Tab-separated table of C-alpha atoms and ligand atoms in Angstrom:
chain	number	residue	atom	x	y	z
V	4	MET	CA	51.566	-132.391	-204.152
V	5	ASN	CA	55.087	-134.151	-203.989
V	6	PRO	CA	56.365	-132.143	-206.792
V	7	ILE	CA	59.137	-134.987	-205.903
V	8	THR	CA	59.985	-138.113	-207.684
V	9	LEU	CA	62.802	-140.377	-207.177
V	10	GLU	CA	63.634	-142.370	-209.854
V	11	HIS	CA	66.587	-145.741	-209.287
V	12	LEU	CA	68.455	-146.158	-212.020
V	13	ALA	CA	70.168	-149.509	-212.379
V	14	ASN	CA	73.986	-148.321	-211.899
V	15	GLY	CA	73.112	-146.784	-207.895
V	16	ILE	CA	72.353	-143.588	-210.251
V	17	THR	CA	69.350	-141.823	-208.360
V	18	LEU	CA	67.523	-139.543	-210.002
V	19	VAL	CA	65.065	-136.207	-208.399
V	20	LYS	CA	61.927	-135.616	-210.363
V	21	VAL	CA	60.774	-132.271	-210.524
V	22	ASP	CA	57.598	-131.088	-211.568
V	23	ASN	CA	55.649	-127.753	-210.096
V	24	ALA	CA	53.616	-125.544	-211.844
V	25	LEU	CA	56.425	-123.757	-213.409
V	26	ALA	CA	59.261	-126.313	-214.541
V	27	THR	CA	60.268	-129.666	-214.676
V	28	ALA	CA	64.366	-130.865	-213.767
V	29	ILE	CA	65.829	-133.828	-213.107
V	30	ILE	CA	68.495	-134.106	-210.431
V	31	SER	CA	71.181	-136.300	-210.295
V	32	LEU	CA	72.406	-137.179	-206.717
V	33	TYR	CA	76.071	-138.628	-208.063
V	34	GLY	CA	77.088	-135.414	-208.861
V	35	GLY	CA	74.579	-133.583	-207.109
V	36	GLN	CA	74.194	-131.735	-209.787
V	37	ILE	CA	70.976	-130.952	-211.554
V	38	ILE	CA	71.145	-132.204	-215.122
V	39	GLU	CA	67.673	-130.684	-217.177
V	40	TRP	CA	65.662	-127.779	-215.998
V	41	HIS	CA	62.230	-126.542	-218.323
V	42	PRO	CA	60.433	-124.345	-217.176
V	43	LYS	CA	56.439	-125.052	-218.757
V	44	ALA	CA	56.587	-120.858	-220.695
V	45	GLN	CA	59.922	-122.548	-222.295
V	46	ALA	CA	59.169	-124.697	-226.294
V	47	THR	CA	63.016	-125.562	-224.957
V	48	PRO	CA	65.102	-127.081	-222.320
V	49	VAL	CA	67.232	-123.833	-221.533
V	50	LEU	CA	69.839	-126.228	-219.294
V	51	TRP	CA	71.714	-128.686	-222.161
V	52	PHE	CA	71.150	-132.235	-222.118
V	53	ASN	CA	73.805	-134.167	-223.494
V	54	PRO	CA	72.355	-137.343	-225.341
V	55	LYS	CA	75.854	-138.830	-224.747
V	56	ALA	CA	76.127	-138.279	-221.627
V	57	VAL	CA	77.606	-141.030	-219.450
V	58	PHE	CA	75.243	-142.258	-216.907
V	59	GLU	CA	78.278	-144.323	-214.458
V	60	SER	CA	80.143	-144.384	-211.758
V	61	GLY	CA	83.468	-142.533	-211.407
V	62	THR	CA	81.804	-140.974	-214.902
V	63	PRO	CA	81.354	-136.802	-214.918
V	64	ILE	CA	77.560	-136.040	-215.666
V	65	ARG	CA	78.122	-133.579	-218.985
V	66	ALA	CA	75.062	-132.011	-218.647
V	67	GLY	CA	72.885	-129.811	-216.940
V	68	VAL	CA	75.152	-127.319	-214.703
V	69	PRO	CA	78.142	-129.755	-212.213
V	70	ILE	CA	79.722	-128.811	-210.206
V	71	CYS	CA	83.154	-128.266	-210.335
V	72	TRP	CA	85.379	-127.913	-206.729
V	73	PRO	CA	87.602	-128.335	-205.123
V	74	TRP	CA	89.932	-127.618	-208.311
V	75	PHE	CA	88.291	-125.834	-211.564
V	76	GLY	CA	90.534	-127.219	-213.842
V	77	PRO	CA	93.578	-129.479	-214.032
V	78	HIS	CA	94.252	-129.796	-210.694
V	79	ALA	CA	97.397	-127.217	-208.804
V	80	THR	CA	100.276	-129.775	-208.131
V	81	ASP	CA	98.363	-133.694	-208.876
V	82	PRO	CA	98.357	-133.953	-212.805
V	83	THR	CA	97.012	-137.609	-212.826
V	84	ALA	CA	93.873	-135.741	-210.600
V	85	ASN	CA	90.732	-135.332	-212.392
V	86	SER	CA	89.699	-132.376	-214.164
V	87	HIS	CA	87.402	-129.720	-211.903
V	88	GLY	CA	87.770	-132.027	-208.611
V	89	TYR	CA	85.748	-134.685	-207.333
V	90	ALA	CA	82.144	-132.589	-205.668
V	91	ARG	CA	81.295	-134.285	-208.963
V	92	LEU	CA	82.387	-137.712	-209.032
V	93	CYS	CA	80.646	-138.303	-206.280
V	94	GLN	CA	77.304	-139.173	-203.549
V	95	TRP	CA	74.929	-136.361	-202.433
V	96	THR	CA	72.394	-136.588	-200.396
V	97	LEU	CA	68.560	-135.307	-200.468
V	98	THR	CA	68.514	-133.607	-196.652
V	99	SER	CA	65.247	-131.355	-197.237
V	100	VAL	CA	62.361	-130.693	-200.748
V	101	SER	CA	60.081	-127.779	-200.059
V	102	ALA	CA	57.507	-125.608	-201.435
V	103	THR	CA	58.780	-122.065	-202.308
V	104	ASP	CA	55.821	-119.755	-201.774
V	105	ASN	CA	55.592	-118.846	-205.725
V	106	GLY	CA	55.464	-122.656	-206.857
V	107	ALA	CA	59.022	-123.133	-206.768
V	108	THR	CA	60.554	-125.683	-205.806
V	109	GLU	CA	63.290	-125.917	-202.824
V	110	LEU	CA	66.126	-128.877	-203.475
V	111	VAL	CA	69.092	-128.912	-200.535
V	112	LEU	CA	71.525	-131.579	-201.686
V	113	THR	CA	74.454	-132.299	-199.548
V	114	MET	CA	78.207	-133.705	-199.952
V	115	SER	CA	79.850	-134.670	-196.203
V	116	ASP	CA	83.403	-133.985	-195.096
V	117	ASP	CA	84.197	-137.651	-195.625
V	118	THR	CA	84.258	-137.055	-198.887
V	119	SER	CA	86.698	-134.618	-199.155
V	120	ARG	CA	88.626	-136.348	-196.325
V	121	GLN	CA	89.068	-140.049	-198.368
V	122	SER	CA	90.311	-137.484	-201.301
V	123	GLY	CA	94.253	-137.026	-200.493
V	124	LYS	CA	93.725	-133.453	-201.049
V	125	GLY	CA	93.927	-131.923	-197.455
V	126	VAL	CA	90.721	-129.704	-197.953
V	127	ARG	CA	88.073	-131.110	-195.901
V	128	ALA	CA	85.040	-129.250	-196.079
V	129	THR	CA	81.042	-130.145	-196.314
V	130	LEU	CA	79.497	-127.995	-199.474
V	131	GLN	CA	75.789	-127.752	-199.525
V	132	GLN	CA	73.400	-126.764	-202.755
V	133	ARG	CA	70.764	-124.881	-202.570
V	134	ILE	CA	68.094	-125.691	-206.061
V	135	THR	CA	65.662	-124.072	-206.414
V	136	ILE	CA	63.411	-124.530	-209.854
V	137	GLY	CA	60.641	-122.800	-210.955
V	138	ASP	CA	60.249	-120.221	-214.288
V	139	SER	CA	64.001	-118.813	-213.141
V	140	MET	CA	66.094	-121.350	-211.801
V	141	ALA	CA	68.993	-120.557	-208.448
V	142	ILE	CA	71.872	-122.464	-207.219
V	143	ASP	CA	73.295	-121.395	-203.860
V	144	LEU	CA	76.355	-123.690	-203.518
V	145	THR	CA	78.341	-123.104	-199.652
V	146	THR	CA	81.926	-124.071	-198.474
V	147	THR	CA	82.134	-124.783	-194.581
V	148	ASN	CA	85.399	-125.483	-193.069
V	149	THR	CA	85.332	-128.102	-191.021
V	150	GLY	CA	89.085	-128.940	-190.416
V	151	ASP	CA	91.690	-126.835	-188.053
V	152	GLN	CA	93.172	-125.569	-191.040
V	153	ASP	CA	92.683	-122.237	-193.675
V	154	ILE	CA	91.926	-124.393	-196.843
V	155	MET	CA	92.177	-122.594	-200.305
V	156	PHE	CA	89.619	-123.673	-203.679
V	157	THR	CA	88.532	-123.211	-206.451
V	158	GLU	CA	85.012	-123.826	-208.070
V	159	ALA	CA	82.166	-123.692	-210.290
V	160	LEU	CA	78.802	-123.676	-211.057
V	161	HIS	CA	79.463	-125.454	-214.752
V	162	ALA	CA	76.470	-124.355	-216.614
V	163	TYR	CA	75.662	-126.079	-220.463
V	164	PHE	CA	72.942	-123.855	-222.089
V	165	LYS	CA	70.814	-125.012	-224.438
V	166	ILE	CA	71.046	-122.873	-227.859
V	167	SER	CA	70.190	-123.018	-231.071
V	168	ASP	CA	74.306	-122.728	-233.244
V	169	ILE	CA	76.921	-121.506	-231.525
V	170	GLU	CA	77.452	-119.397	-234.561
V	171	GLN	CA	74.569	-116.375	-233.487
V	172	ILE	CA	74.497	-116.441	-230.283
V	173	SER	CA	76.033	-114.080	-228.768
V	174	ILE	CA	77.471	-112.566	-224.591
V	175	THR	CA	77.303	-109.663	-223.469
V	176	GLY	CA	78.180	-107.769	-219.722
V	177	LEU	CA	82.655	-109.359	-219.825
V	178	SER	CA	83.092	-106.497	-222.224
V	179	GLY	CA	86.270	-104.935	-220.156
V	180	CYS	CA	86.849	-108.374	-218.092
V	181	ASP	CA	90.523	-109.290	-218.263
V	182	TYR	CA	90.897	-113.210	-218.710
V	183	SER	CA	93.312	-116.485	-219.708
V	184	ASP	CA	92.720	-117.642	-222.462
V	185	THR	CA	92.960	-121.674	-221.768
V	186	ALA	CA	93.302	-121.891	-225.456
V	187	ALA	CA	96.289	-120.090	-225.802
V	188	GLY	CA	98.788	-121.166	-223.195
V	189	ARG	CA	96.510	-118.814	-220.854
V	190	ARG	CA	98.274	-115.243	-222.471
V	191	ARG	CA	95.890	-112.891	-220.269
V	192	ALA	CA	94.004	-110.886	-222.360
V	193	LYS	CA	91.008	-108.797	-222.565
V	194	GLN	CA	87.951	-108.429	-223.784
V	195	SER	CA	86.526	-105.978	-226.127
V	196	GLY	CA	82.788	-105.741	-227.174
V	197	GLU	CA	80.271	-109.334	-227.018
V	198	ILE	CA	81.123	-112.370	-227.432
V	199	THR	CA	80.789	-113.985	-230.642
V	200	PHE	CA	81.626	-117.384	-231.367
V	201	SER	CA	83.594	-118.555	-234.557
V	202	ASP	CA	86.819	-121.204	-233.215
V	203	ARG	CA	86.763	-123.171	-230.143
V	204	LEU	CA	86.835	-120.443	-227.659
V	205	ASP	CA	87.658	-121.000	-223.634
V	206	ARG	CA	88.476	-118.153	-221.171
V	207	VAL	CA	88.784	-117.330	-217.546
V	208	TYR	CA	86.908	-114.372	-217.207
V	209	LEU	CA	89.159	-112.747	-213.525
V	210	ASN	CA	87.316	-110.254	-211.648
V	211	THR	CA	83.977	-109.829	-213.116
V	212	SER	CA	80.576	-109.971	-210.366
V	213	SER	CA	79.031	-108.883	-213.304
V	214	GLU	CA	75.476	-110.367	-214.807
V	215	CYS	CA	76.162	-112.191	-218.285
V	216	ILE	CA	73.561	-112.401	-221.286
V	217	VAL	CA	72.938	-115.345	-223.866
V	218	ARG	CA	71.241	-113.555	-226.132
V	219	ASP	CA	70.262	-116.477	-229.301
V	220	PRO	CA	67.268	-114.870	-231.696
V	221	GLY	CA	66.879	-118.892	-232.649
V	222	LEU	CA	65.878	-119.594	-230.505
V	223	GLU	CA	64.533	-116.006	-229.832
V	224	ARG	CA	65.229	-115.569	-225.937
V	225	ARG	CA	68.480	-114.624	-223.882
V	226	ILE	CA	69.398	-116.051	-220.558
V	227	LYS	CA	70.781	-113.552	-217.968
V	228	ILE	CA	72.613	-114.787	-215.665
V	229	THR	CA	73.508	-113.327	-212.720
V	230	LYS	CA	75.990	-114.112	-209.615
V	231	THR	CA	76.857	-113.038	-205.671
V	232	GLY	CA	80.062	-114.812	-204.966
V	233	SER	CA	81.828	-115.644	-207.768
V	234	LEU	CA	84.105	-113.039	-209.442
V	235	SER	CA	85.466	-115.470	-212.046
V	236	THR	CA	82.950	-116.469	-215.385
V	237	VAL	CA	84.044	-118.950	-217.734
V	238	VAL	CA	82.964	-119.371	-221.819
V	239	TRP	CA	83.408	-122.868	-223.517
V	240	ASN	CA	82.885	-123.821	-226.430
V	241	PRO	CA	84.814	-126.744	-227.759
V	242	TRP	CA	84.068	-126.416	-231.345
V	243	LEU	CA	84.929	-129.579	-234.115
V	244	GLU	CA	87.735	-130.695	-233.487
V	245	THR	CA	88.431	-130.836	-229.641
V	246	ALA	CA	84.327	-131.995	-229.222
V	247	THR	CA	85.482	-134.993	-231.645
V	248	LYS	CA	87.753	-136.057	-229.417
V	249	ILE	CA	85.717	-135.994	-226.265
V	250	LYS	CA	84.315	-139.779	-226.384
V	251	ASP	CA	80.986	-138.389	-224.911
V	252	LEU	CA	80.428	-135.200	-226.813
V	253	GLY	CA	81.476	-136.286	-230.383
V	254	ALA	CA	80.932	-134.545	-233.882
V	255	GLU	CA	77.826	-133.825	-233.705
V	256	HIS	CA	75.741	-132.044	-230.522
V	257	TRP	CA	78.417	-128.792	-229.836
V	258	ARG	CA	76.703	-126.116	-231.988
V	259	GLU	CA	74.181	-127.186	-229.529
V	260	MET	CA	75.842	-125.955	-226.606
V	261	VAL	CA	77.904	-123.148	-225.353
V	262	CYS	CA	79.285	-123.335	-221.039
V	263	VAL	CA	79.266	-120.176	-219.261
V	264	GLU	CA	80.642	-120.657	-216.107
V	265	SER	CA	79.797	-118.708	-212.521
V	266	ALA	CA	83.391	-119.870	-210.900
V	267	ASN	CA	86.215	-118.964	-208.965
V	268	ALA	CA	89.282	-119.414	-209.979
V	269	LEU	CA	92.941	-119.422	-211.104
V	270	ASP	CA	93.900	-115.722	-209.000
V	271	ASN	CA	89.735	-115.626	-207.092
V	272	ALA	CA	90.812	-119.180	-206.208
V	273	VAL	CA	89.218	-119.217	-202.645
V	274	GLN	CA	90.467	-119.106	-198.386
V	275	LEU	CA	88.432	-119.982	-195.432
V	276	SER	CA	89.487	-120.319	-192.323
V	277	PRO	CA	88.527	-123.567	-189.897
V	278	GLY	CA	84.705	-122.738	-189.146
V	279	GLN	CA	84.338	-120.732	-192.430
V	280	GLN	CA	81.600	-120.685	-195.071
V	281	HIS	CA	81.291	-119.086	-198.761
V	282	GLU	CA	78.434	-119.057	-200.760
V	283	ILE	CA	78.445	-118.690	-203.759
V	284	SER	CA	75.493	-117.898	-206.079
V	285	VAL	CA	73.857	-117.237	-208.967
V	286	THR	CA	70.004	-117.479	-210.900
V	287	TYR	CA	69.421	-118.336	-214.642
V	288	ILE	CA	65.993	-115.937	-215.778
V	289	VAL	CA	64.875	-116.668	-219.384
V	290	GLU	CA	62.788	-114.086	-221.209
V	291	THR	CA	61.573	-113.823	-224.586
V	292	ILE	CA	63.044	-111.783	-227.856
R	18	G6P	O1	85.843	-132.121	-219.608
R	18	G6P	P1	85.349	-131.383	-218.354
R	18	G6P	O2	86.859	-131.955	-217.451
R	18	G6P	O3	84.241	-131.301	-218.078
R	18	G6P	O4	86.606	-130.289	-218.550
R	18	G6P	C1	84.803	-129.966	-219.430
R	18	G6P	C2	85.838	-127.543	-219.806
R	18	G6P	O5	86.141	-126.681	-218.607
R	18	G6P	C3	85.906	-125.944	-218.941
R	18	G6P	O6	84.813	-124.782	-219.744
R	18	G6P	C4	87.578	-125.651	-218.890
R	18	G6P	O7	86.890	-123.690	-219.291
R	18	G6P	C5	88.026	-126.022	-220.626
R	18	G6P	O8	89.081	-125.923	-220.394
R	18	G6P	C6	86.897	-127.527	-220.132
R	18	G6P	O9	87.418	-128.261	-221.630
């Protein structure tokens, strides 16, 4: 059985739909991002699907796991450049689909270095992303420097998780970590204990490769996020006031999502010599509580 089907939307956006014995998923070739993952053993999808997500060339899709690359957040020197780089704004190519021994589906997507060249930002590189869809999910993102100069970049696998209610969840794994508080002018502070939410929270935790766990008693599950090749973890929920200012978010749905992003940001920027590669890998595992 072919586990994938393609759906071509009217505006040039192609969706790859995966349906195997373990899970269903949707991946958009525009942005090269997974936008839905629903393990069959779960009553509720694990990634947050945003009902207000915009599927239009030139606009990032706010759902699933957008790829922030080759910069995370605002561009370091060009305030007019898009937030979070251009990988989430370009067409990717589906280069292979295969089944793994345990019944998962592995898809490989690539972004050519033409995109990097055309952006004019001095980062000549290709991206390859391997997405494995099963009862757990894995993403491996490899950057290869294809130019003749060293490159420096930041990145994030900007995962939006579906949760019951932002005030009911907690995140463990970051106690003792230093963070840059984006919501407080990048003030530096240290995390003490678990993270809970009672207001806007937007932090880049630095120098950490620790596993994080999102505990959600409302959905009776925890989501375990393990990673390699990533030294930053970003945690974000905009809360009401900021959410209402974001066109494709609004006042209705911000309580049902939290972002826990496996990243290399700020102090953890990656430098690559010509020909060198860097891989960031993350696995999401869901357990009942
Ligand atoms: O609206 P976007 O460009 O997709 O960014 C959404 C969010 O991404 C990250 O989590 C950043 O830490 C936030 O500061 C930002 O607001």
